[in-house]
Coordinates of C-alpha atoms in Angstrom, one line a residue:
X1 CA 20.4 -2.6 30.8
X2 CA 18.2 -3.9 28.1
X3 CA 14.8 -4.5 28.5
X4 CA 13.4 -8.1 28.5
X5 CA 11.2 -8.8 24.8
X6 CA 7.8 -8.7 24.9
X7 CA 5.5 -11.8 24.5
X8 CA 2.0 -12.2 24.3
X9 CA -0.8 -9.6 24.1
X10 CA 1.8 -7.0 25.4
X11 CA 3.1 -8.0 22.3
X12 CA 0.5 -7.4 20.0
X13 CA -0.6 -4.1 21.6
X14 CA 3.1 -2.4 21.3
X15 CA 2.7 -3.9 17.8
X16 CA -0.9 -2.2 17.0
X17 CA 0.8 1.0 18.0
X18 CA 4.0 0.6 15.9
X19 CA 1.5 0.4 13.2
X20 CA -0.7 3.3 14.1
X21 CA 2.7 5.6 14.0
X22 CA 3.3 3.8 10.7
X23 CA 0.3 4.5 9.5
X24 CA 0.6 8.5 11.0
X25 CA 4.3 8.6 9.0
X26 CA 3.1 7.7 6.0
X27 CA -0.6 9.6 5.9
X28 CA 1.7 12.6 6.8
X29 CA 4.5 12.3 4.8
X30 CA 3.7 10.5 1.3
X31 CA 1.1 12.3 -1.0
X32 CA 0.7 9.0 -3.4
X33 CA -0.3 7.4 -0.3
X34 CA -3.3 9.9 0.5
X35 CA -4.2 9.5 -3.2
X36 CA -4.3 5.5 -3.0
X37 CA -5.9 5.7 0.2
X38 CA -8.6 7.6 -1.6
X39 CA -8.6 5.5 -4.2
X40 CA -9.2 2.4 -2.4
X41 CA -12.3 4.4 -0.1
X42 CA -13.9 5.0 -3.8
X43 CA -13.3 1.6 -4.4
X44 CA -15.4 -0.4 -2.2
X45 CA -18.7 1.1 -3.1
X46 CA -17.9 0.4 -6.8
X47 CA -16.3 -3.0 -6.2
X48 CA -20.1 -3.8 -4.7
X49 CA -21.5 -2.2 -8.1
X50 CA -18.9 -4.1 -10.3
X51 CA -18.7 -7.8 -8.4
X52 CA -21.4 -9.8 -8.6
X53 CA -20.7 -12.6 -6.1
X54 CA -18.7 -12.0 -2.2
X55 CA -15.0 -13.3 -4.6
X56 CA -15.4 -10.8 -6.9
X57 CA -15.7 -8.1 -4.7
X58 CA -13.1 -9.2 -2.3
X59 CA -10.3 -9.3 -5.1
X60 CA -11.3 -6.0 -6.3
X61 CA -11.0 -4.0 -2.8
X62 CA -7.6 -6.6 -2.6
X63 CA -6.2 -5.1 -5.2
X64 CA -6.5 -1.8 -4.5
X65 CA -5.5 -2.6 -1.0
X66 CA -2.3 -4.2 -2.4
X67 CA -0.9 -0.8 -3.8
X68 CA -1.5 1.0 -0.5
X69 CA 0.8 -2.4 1.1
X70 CA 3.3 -1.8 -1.7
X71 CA 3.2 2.0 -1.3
X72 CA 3.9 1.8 2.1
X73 CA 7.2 -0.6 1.4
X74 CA 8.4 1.7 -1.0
X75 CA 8.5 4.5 1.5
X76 CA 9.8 2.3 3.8
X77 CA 12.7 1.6 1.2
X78 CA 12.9 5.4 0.9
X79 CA 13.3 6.2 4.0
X80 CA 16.0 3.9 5.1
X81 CA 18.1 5.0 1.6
X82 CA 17.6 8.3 2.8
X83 CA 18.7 7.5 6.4
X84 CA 21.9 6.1 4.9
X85 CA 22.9 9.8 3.8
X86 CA 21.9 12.7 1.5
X87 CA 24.5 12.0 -1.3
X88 CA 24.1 10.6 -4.7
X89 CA 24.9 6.5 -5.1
X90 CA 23.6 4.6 -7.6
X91 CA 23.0 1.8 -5.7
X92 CA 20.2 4.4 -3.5
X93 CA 19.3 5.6 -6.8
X94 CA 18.4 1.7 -8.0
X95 CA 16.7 0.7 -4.4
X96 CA 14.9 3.5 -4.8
X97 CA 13.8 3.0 -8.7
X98 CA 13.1 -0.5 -7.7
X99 CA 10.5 0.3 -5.1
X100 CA 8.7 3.2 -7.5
X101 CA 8.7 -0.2 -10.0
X102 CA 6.7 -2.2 -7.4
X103 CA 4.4 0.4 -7.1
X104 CA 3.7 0.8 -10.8
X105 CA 3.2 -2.9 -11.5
X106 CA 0.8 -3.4 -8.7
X107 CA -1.1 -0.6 -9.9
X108 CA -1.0 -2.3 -13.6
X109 CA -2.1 -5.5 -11.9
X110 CA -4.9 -3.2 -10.4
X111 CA -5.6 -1.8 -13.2
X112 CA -6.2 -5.0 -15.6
X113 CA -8.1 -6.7 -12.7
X114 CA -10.6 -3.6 -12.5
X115 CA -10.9 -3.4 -16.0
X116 CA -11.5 -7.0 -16.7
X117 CA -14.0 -7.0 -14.5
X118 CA -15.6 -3.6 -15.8
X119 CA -15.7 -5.6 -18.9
X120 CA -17.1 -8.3 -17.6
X121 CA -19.6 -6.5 -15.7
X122 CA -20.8 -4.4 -18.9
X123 CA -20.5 -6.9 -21.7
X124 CA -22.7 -8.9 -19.6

């Protein structure tokens, strides 16, 4: 017998936990996402360094935090083409590429926003 959806905050705290494993998988399982992760823990300290007004800041630390999001989407696309089955298909072969694309233009978009605002910041 199924069991009946939940609503409300019993909801939201299955939810939170969903995440938490998520977040567990992908810590665990993903070395590019420890690396971000570090990445974006350096990058608050020199977002306050490098933005000058509350914005600034917040788009630099957004950015950063936008890899880890995309990241976590490409593993997600990784693990579901891998769930499908061990074997060689091209059409695995271009969800996968696709994802690993995501990830390297957010990091470009990362990238030009931290150096435009490196530049900004020393050319002052």
């Amino acid at each position: 017998m199924n069991k009946p959806p939940l609503n409300g905050l019993p909801r939201l705290k299955a939810a939170w936990y969903n995440s938490l494993n998520g977040l567990n998988d992908v810590w665990k399982n993903e070395e590019a996402f420890r690396i971000e992760a570090v990445a974006f823990l350096f990058s608050i300290p020199l977002a306050f360094w490098l933005g000058d007004t509350p914005f600034k800041i917040s788009i630099l630390c957004a950015v950063v935090l936008l890899v880890l999001v995309v990241e976590v989407l490409n593993t997600a696309i990784e693990a579901v083409v891998d769930r499908i089955g061990p074997e060689r298909h091209e059409l695995s072969r271009i969800a996968k590429d696709l994802g690993s694309l995501a990830v390297l233009q957010v990091s470009l978009l990362a990238g030009l926003v931290w150096f435009a605002a490196l530049w900004e910041h020393l050319s002052g």
